[in-house]
Amino acid sequence: MAESTLETPLPVVTPKKAHESTLIRVAKYMAVRLITMAFTVVIGLYLTILIANMGGYVDQIRRGEIRENTQQQVMNDPALRSLSASQRVKLIEDRVISEEKRLGLDKPFAIRSFAFLKDAITLNLGFAEFLNADNGSRQVKIIVLERLPSTLILFGATNIILFFATLFAALSLSRQYGSLLDRFVIATSPMSAAPGWFYGIFLIVIFAAYLHVLPFGGMVDVPPPDNKVDYALSMLKHLTLPALALALNQVAFAIYNNRTFFLIYSSEDYVEMAKAKGLTARDVERKYILRPTLPTNITNFAFLLIGVWGGAPIFEGVFNWPGLGRTQLIAAGLFDTPVIVGTTVIFAYLLAITVFLLDFVYALVDPRVKIGNESAKS
Amino acid sequence: MNSIRKFFTEIAQYPSAVVGLILILGLISFAVYTVITIPYQEAISLWRGDENVWYRTPKTAQPKWINWFRKDDVPETFWLNTAEGQGTKTEEFSNGTNKIFISLPFEYNSTYFPQEVSIYFTSQFTSKEPFVDVKVITPTGEEIRVGSFAVGRKHTYRFSQDEKLQRRLKGHSPEQGIFMDLETEQLKAVPGTYELQIEGVAFEENSTVDVEFVVYGEVYGWAGTDHRRRDLSIALMWGAPVALAFGLLAALGTTITTMIIAAVGTWYGGWVDEVIQRITEVNLILPFLSILIMIGTFYSKSLWVMLVAVIALSIFGGAIKGFRANFLQIKESSYVEAARAYGASDIRIIMRYLVPRIVPLLLPQLVILIPSNVFLEASLTIIGLGDPVLPTWGKLIREGIGNGALLQGQFYWVLQPAVILLITGLSFAMVGFSMDRIFNPKLRGA
């Protein structure tokens, strides 16, 4: 996350073309971005699939497992006792072949990888080998999509709140440059070096294990309340510690970062000019300081969000949050390849959507976005 | 040399950086000390050790320093071994029998009872087992007969499992009964000097008995123990070199390769630059931890495999854009043009003209990346992708949480590694943030 301070892309100012409205410019820009993003996603997903299979290494393990399981089945089946040895061997061979066919192991990896890619893109990820969805389905798509909302609630809601909270906190802080509070924020900014789950452990120790005021983890009480209001309240209670953990990880650094840029921009000549004109402090802040810093702040936020998505599995693991990340961990523990790939694909999609959405917001707030020019922002 | 001195005078103006530097130096010496005192192989075998290695330590004992915060101390764990010359042991051989007398005086300083008291006998004989008679003398001079029995080559006597002794102690569990005042029957241990007396008879000339007397207290060592009786200090100590090595190597590997790739990309421009930019974009949407989970699950959990994977996934990270923006400026500067004019090769320009100019940007980046990678190593361990053999901080946290340390109030188990991790992370971060402000004055604000 720290790299974002070092990296403040300042787009080249281009003469505004009079005949193009902002809407068209943004639309064009976004169309180009959408196409490049689509290619990026495809390549990213293919890489994921290659890694998931380690160039066929996993297939060998799976073939071995299938053979062993089939042998066990045939040997232990009392109905098959009467068969001769050679018949039994043939039966095992047949069953192995049909089982491999069922799991798609009969085709060479190179071909399967492309079939896999197509499935991954369309989210048609087949059936889980071990895991079930809550409704009993074994379809990876259902397992994964069922978990998506919890993850979105956890990270989406908290991060959006944190973004605006830190933005305005930073704005008010930049007014009190050098104050005690300001120095406190600077001093605590290195706290972002520790990830959210880490503060989560401390919070769980304090609030759940020691004070017994908040739950250790999970999303709602067990059993879940029937009433919708109670359900929401219970969820809010469970959301408190994870949100606090994310806040501890992000707030000080984000405020510090935003404040720095506010300070840089508030010493610009046009700000002095605006003040001299007698505009209210509120107007100056909103129009002359907040507006030009927004693109930078959004870029920082994008990197932050990407970091947070990346850490989702462990964060959800620590808080026992029934989201995508935890599902991935469980799948990893069970060697459930389709679910591992499925959750990875969804995370790749989430990252791509995050980047794309932030691009869109960026294009809206930054009038200098150069149409179709990659150097503006990627 | 001069520039280094200048850097130190400048960094001395940031108190947080000074604190950070001191902490880093402390951590490095701690890591070096660990590697010297507990060699790698020994650490691994100790950590994988079973009850044979850790028979003398109690299960989930708290660390010693807990007593500093308590009004009344909980008992410490200690052992006395006659084979190591503790206590007194006299032998007298006559008429074909060897009479052995062992006296092991010990201080018991707590009003709480120990978890368990055991005696481990080892004896040497060819055909007939020696016979022992065990007594405990309490501080008031009372004599408690513990038991008489024959001891084989290895014999373990656990006080708590002796039902006869329990009956003699008015039904109190023996590890409590021998420490309490049996007249008042208050459930409180009596502190003072106790003595364990063992009279043995061996029936052969060179036959003898040695005893190891272990009192399993509620605290052990400065770090406590886990559910498998292992001393947590081994993992706490070995966590330091592992974390520092991983953090440093990953940060170095990532920043340097990233910088060189950015330099090559900007220098050659054109399709090279374009390809690098596209890879960066693909890299941005690759779910980092998910991929590491896949590698750990399907391939190998070794620390070094993970290190390579982490570096490989971070090379084309967001930092490349920052470097690139700076290289683009440097590329246009006149001294690079001069180098080109005298016919310097591409590689020479990249390595001698472009790269050195970026060092101010690179150093803070490098230092700030160290804690991220230290925590990454801990993260991987906590989700079960840690190195299978190495004892690390993350492993303690994982095992602590996994074995209900938080639910049972054994906070030391999780909090000790967490606090050390926090100190490590913060010390590097404080130095890195200050360096960032020194090298990039723009960020000092206003």
mmCIF file of C-alpha atoms in Angstrom, chain A residues 34-216:
data_model
loop_
_atom_site.group_PDB
_atom_site.id
_atom_site.type_symbol
_atom_site.label_atom_id
_atom_site.label_comp_id
_atom_site.label_asym_id
_atom_site.label_seq_id
_atom_site.Cartn_x
_atom_site.Cartn_y
_atom_site.Cartn_z
ATOM 1 C CA LEU A 34 -13.371 -2.224 -20.960
ATOM 2 C CA ILE A 35 -11.814 -3.941 -23.963
ATOM 3 C CA THR A 36 -8.290 -3.925 -22.528
ATOM 4 C CA MET A 37 -9.664 -5.079 -19.214
ATOM 5 C CA ALA A 38 -11.455 -7.974 -20.909
ATOM 6 C CA PHE A 39 -8.184 -9.129 -22.491
ATOM 7 C CA THR A 40 -6.423 -8.692 -19.182
ATOM 8 C CA VAL A 41 -8.996 -10.798 -17.392
ATOM 9 C CA VAL A 42 -8.724 -13.576 -19.959
ATOM 10 C CA ILE A 43 -4.951 -13.694 -19.680
ATOM 11 C CA GLY A 44 -5.116 -13.468 -15.905
ATOM 12 C CA LEU A 45 -7.609 -16.317 -15.714
ATOM 13 C CA TYR A 46 -5.544 -18.489 -18.028
ATOM 14 C CA LEU A 47 -2.478 -17.928 -15.863
ATOM 15 C CA THR A 48 -4.549 -18.850 -12.844
ATOM 16 C CA ILE A 49 -5.605 -22.099 -14.463
ATOM 17 C CA LEU A 50 -2.023 -22.927 -15.412
ATOM 18 C CA ILE A 51 -0.904 -22.330 -11.853
ATOM 19 C CA ALA A 52 -3.840 -24.299 -10.483
ATOM 20 C CA ASN A 53 -2.681 -27.316 -12.408
ATOM 21 C CA MET A 54 1.072 -26.843 -12.087
ATOM 22 C CA GLY A 55 1.406 -28.073 -15.660
ATOM 23 C CA GLY A 56 -0.518 -31.285 -15.046
ATOM 24 C CA TYR A 57 1.130 -32.095 -11.736
ATOM 25 C CA VAL A 58 -2.184 -32.068 -9.936
ATOM 26 C CA ASP A 59 -3.677 -34.441 -12.481
ATOM 27 C CA GLN A 60 -1.137 -37.091 -11.571
ATOM 28 C CA ILE A 61 -2.120 -36.880 -7.929
ATOM 29 C CA ARG A 62 -5.776 -37.054 -8.822
ATOM 30 C CA ARG A 63 -5.261 -40.035 -11.145
ATOM 31 C CA GLY A 64 -3.455 -41.854 -8.378
ATOM 32 C CA GLU A 65 -6.238 -41.117 -5.949
ATOM 33 C CA ILE A 66 -8.912 -42.309 -8.359
ATOM 34 C CA ARG A 67 -7.075 -45.573 -8.944
ATOM 35 C CA GLU A 68 -6.616 -46.204 -5.270
ATOM 36 C CA ASN A 69 -10.224 -45.410 -4.386
ATOM 37 C CA THR A 70 -11.550 -47.602 -7.182
ATOM 38 C CA GLN A 71 -9.337 -50.485 -6.135
ATOM 39 C CA GLN A 72 -10.551 -50.161 -2.581
ATOM 40 C CA GLN A 73 -14.157 -50.096 -3.715
ATOM 41 C CA VAL A 74 -13.837 -53.164 -5.871
ATOM 42 C CA MET A 75 -11.887 -55.122 -3.264
ATOM 43 C CA ASN A 76 -14.341 -54.322 -0.514
ATOM 44 C CA ASP A 77 -17.508 -54.941 -2.493
ATOM 45 C CA PRO A 78 -18.964 -58.273 -1.333
ATOM 46 C CA ALA A 79 -20.996 -58.557 -4.526
ATOM 47 C CA LEU A 80 -17.783 -58.693 -6.550
ATOM 48 C CA ARG A 81 -16.073 -61.410 -4.507
ATOM 49 C CA SER A 82 -16.972 -64.112 -6.971
ATOM 50 C CA LEU A 83 -15.106 -62.478 -9.842
ATOM 51 C CA SER A 84 -11.790 -63.919 -10.953
ATOM 52 C CA ALA A 85 -8.597 -61.893 -10.551
ATOM 53 C CA SER A 86 -8.400 -60.916 -14.210
ATOM 54 C CA GLN A 87 -12.060 -59.926 -14.300
ATOM 55 C CA ARG A 88 -11.521 -57.788 -11.277
ATOM 56 C CA VAL A 89 -8.511 -56.049 -12.824
ATOM 57 C CA LYS A 90 -10.591 -55.342 -15.915
ATOM 58 C CA LEU A 91 -13.397 -53.977 -13.796
ATOM 59 C CA ILE A 92 -10.989 -51.683 -11.967
ATOM 60 C CA GLU A 93 -9.556 -50.452 -15.287
ATOM 61 C CA ASP A 94 -13.035 -49.744 -16.638
ATOM 62 C CA ARG A 95 -14.082 -47.896 -13.538
ATOM 63 C CA VAL A 96 -10.880 -45.836 -13.479
ATOM 64 C CA ILE A 97 -11.419 -44.853 -17.087
ATOM 65 C CA SER A 98 -15.021 -43.839 -16.546
ATOM 66 C CA GLU A 99 -14.132 -41.944 -13.387
ATOM 67 C CA GLU A 100 -11.323 -40.112 -15.204
ATOM 68 C CA LYS A 101 -13.757 -39.314 -17.968
ATOM 69 C CA ARG A 102 -16.249 -38.008 -15.433
ATOM 70 C CA LEU A 103 -13.615 -35.655 -14.031
ATOM 71 C CA GLY A 104 -12.378 -34.786 -17.523
ATOM 72 C CA LEU A 105 -8.940 -36.258 -17.032
ATOM 73 C CA ASP A 106 -8.915 -38.221 -20.283
ATOM 74 C CA LYS A 107 -8.019 -35.302 -22.534
ATOM 75 C CA PRO A 108 -4.520 -33.760 -22.700
ATOM 76 C CA PHE A 109 -3.941 -30.818 -20.399
ATOM 77 C CA ALA A 110 -3.309 -28.250 -23.127
ATOM 78 C CA ILE A 111 -6.766 -28.836 -24.580
ATOM 79 C CA ARG A 112 -8.434 -29.040 -21.226
ATOM 80 C CA SER A 113 -6.827 -25.803 -20.116
ATOM 81 C CA PHE A 114 -8.631 -23.903 -22.882
ATOM 82 C CA ALA A 115 -11.892 -25.632 -22.127
ATOM 83 C CA PHE A 116 -11.271 -24.755 -18.521
ATOM 84 C CA LEU A 117 -10.606 -21.138 -19.486
ATOM 85 C CA LYS A 118 -13.906 -20.898 -21.336
ATOM 86 C CA ASP A 119 -15.684 -22.362 -18.342
ATOM 87 C CA ALA A 120 -13.887 -20.007 -15.991
ATOM 88 C CA ILE A 121 -14.858 -16.952 -18.016
ATOM 89 C CA THR A 122 -18.492 -17.977 -18.156
ATOM 90 C CA LEU A 123 -18.354 -18.973 -14.488
ATOM 91 C CA ASN A 124 -19.387 -22.442 -15.575
ATOM 92 C CA LEU A 125 -17.016 -24.090 -13.175
ATOM 93 C CA GLY A 126 -18.501 -27.554 -12.959
ATOM 94 C CA PHE A 127 -19.030 -29.492 -9.771
ATOM 95 C CA ALA A 128 -17.145 -29.408 -6.532
ATOM 96 C CA GLU A 129 -15.411 -32.613 -5.571
ATOM 97 C CA PHE A 130 -16.076 -32.389 -1.853
ATOM 98 C CA LEU A 131 -17.749 -29.148 -0.848
ATOM 99 C CA ASN A 132 -21.448 -28.435 -0.839
ATOM 100 C CA ALA A 133 -23.421 -25.239 -1.017
ATOM 101 C CA ASP A 134 -25.804 -24.512 1.831
ATOM 102 C CA ASN A 135 -28.711 -25.680 -0.299
ATOM 103 C CA GLY A 136 -26.908 -28.939 -0.974
ATOM 104 C CA SER A 137 -25.825 -28.161 -4.502
ATOM 105 C CA ARG A 138 -22.377 -29.234 -5.612
ATOM 106 C CA GLN A 139 -22.189 -26.762 -8.461
ATOM 107 C CA VAL A 140 -19.139 -24.558 -7.971
ATOM 108 C CA LYS A 141 -21.027 -21.602 -9.415
ATOM 109 C CA ILE A 142 -23.695 -21.889 -6.736
ATOM 110 C CA ILE A 143 -21.197 -22.469 -3.935
ATOM 111 C CA VAL A 144 -19.184 -19.443 -4.963
ATOM 112 C CA LEU A 145 -22.059 -17.068 -5.706
ATOM 113 C CA GLU A 146 -23.739 -18.028 -2.457
ATOM 114 C CA ARG A 147 -20.651 -16.768 -0.604
ATOM 115 C CA LEU A 148 -20.161 -13.628 -2.666
ATOM 116 C CA PRO A 149 -22.668 -11.382 -0.813
ATOM 117 C CA SER A 150 -21.052 -11.950 2.589
ATOM 118 C CA THR A 151 -17.660 -11.008 1.213
ATOM 119 C CA LEU A 152 -19.088 -7.947 -0.499
ATOM 120 C CA ILE A 153 -20.844 -6.841 2.674
ATOM 121 C CA LEU A 154 -17.702 -7.247 4.731
ATOM 122 C CA PHE A 155 -15.224 -5.537 2.449
ATOM 123 C CA GLY A 156 -17.421 -3.360 0.259
ATOM 124 C CA ALA A 157 -19.391 -1.689 3.011
ATOM 125 C CA THR A 158 -16.505 -1.160 5.393
ATOM 126 C CA ASN A 159 -14.145 0.129 2.730
ATOM 127 C CA ILE A 160 -16.549 2.624 1.264
ATOM 128 C CA ILE A 161 -17.298 3.974 4.737
ATOM 129 C CA LEU A 162 -13.580 4.100 5.483
ATOM 130 C CA PHE A 163 -12.826 5.899 2.204
ATOM 131 C CA PHE A 164 -15.195 8.772 2.905
ATOM 132 C CA ALA A 165 -14.387 8.873 6.604
ATOM 133 C CA THR A 166 -10.666 9.136 5.972
ATOM 134 C CA LEU A 167 -11.155 11.661 3.168
ATOM 135 C CA PHE A 168 -13.045 14.090 5.371
ATOM 136 C CA ALA A 169 -10.905 13.409 8.415
ATOM 137 C CA ALA A 170 -7.861 14.233 6.295
ATOM 138 C CA LEU A 171 -9.494 17.420 5.035
ATOM 139 C CA SER A 172 -10.169 18.631 8.532
ATOM 140 C CA LEU A 173 -6.700 17.568 9.597
ATOM 141 C CA SER A 174 -5.028 19.510 6.822
ATOM 142 C CA ARG A 175 -6.642 22.614 8.380
ATOM 143 C CA GLN A 176 -4.865 21.852 11.649
ATOM 144 C CA TYR A 177 -1.413 21.309 10.185
ATOM 145 C CA GLY A 178 1.126 20.744 12.963
ATOM 146 C CA SER A 179 -1.451 20.284 15.689
ATOM 147 C CA LEU A 180 -1.216 17.502 18.237
ATOM 148 C CA LEU A 181 -3.828 15.443 16.408
ATOM 149 C CA ASP A 182 -1.968 15.920 13.137
ATOM 150 C CA ARG A 183 1.255 14.697 14.665
ATOM 151 C CA PHE A 184 -0.528 11.792 16.264
ATOM 152 C CA VAL A 185 -1.855 10.674 12.889
ATOM 153 C CA ILE A 186 1.609 10.936 11.337
ATOM 154 C CA ALA A 187 3.095 8.958 14.207
ATOM 155 C CA THR A 188 0.498 6.201 13.930
ATOM 156 C CA SER A 189 0.585 5.922 10.142
ATOM 157 C CA PRO A 190 3.175 3.079 10.201
ATOM 158 C CA MET A 191 0.421 0.963 11.786
ATOM 159 C CA SER A 192 -0.696 0.146 8.260
ATOM 160 C CA ALA A 193 2.366 -2.088 8.010
ATOM 161 C CA ALA A 194 0.409 -4.745 9.890
ATOM 162 C CA PRO A 195 -2.503 -6.300 7.994
ATOM 163 C CA GLY A 196 -6.105 -6.203 9.142
ATOM 164 C CA TRP A 197 -6.285 -9.798 10.360
ATOM 165 C CA PHE A 198 -3.415 -9.067 12.682
ATOM 166 C CA TYR A 199 -5.303 -6.329 14.508
ATOM 167 C CA GLY A 200 -8.241 -8.701 14.340
ATOM 168 C CA ILE A 201 -6.436 -11.117 16.649
ATOM 169 C CA PHE A 202 -5.846 -8.392 19.218
ATOM 170 C CA LEU A 203 -9.445 -7.234 18.956
ATOM 171 C CA ILE A 204 -10.746 -10.775 19.348
ATOM 172 C CA VAL A 205 -8.557 -11.256 22.415
ATOM 173 C CA ILE A 206 -9.801 -8.020 23.976
ATOM 174 C CA PHE A 207 -13.474 -7.860 23.031
ATOM 175 C CA ALA A 208 -14.409 -11.488 22.581
ATOM 176 C CA ALA A 209 -12.118 -13.569 24.772
ATOM 177 C CA TYR A 210 -11.520 -11.140 27.632
ATOM 178 C CA LEU A 211 -14.491 -8.771 27.826
ATOM 179 C CA HIS A 212 -17.033 -11.149 26.254
ATOM 180 C CA VAL A 213 -18.932 -8.269 24.681
ATOM 181 C CA LEU A 214 -18.601 -9.152 20.993
ATOM 182 C CA PRO A 215 -18.617 -12.480 19.154
ATOM 183 C CA PHE A 216 -15.386 -14.278 18.205
#
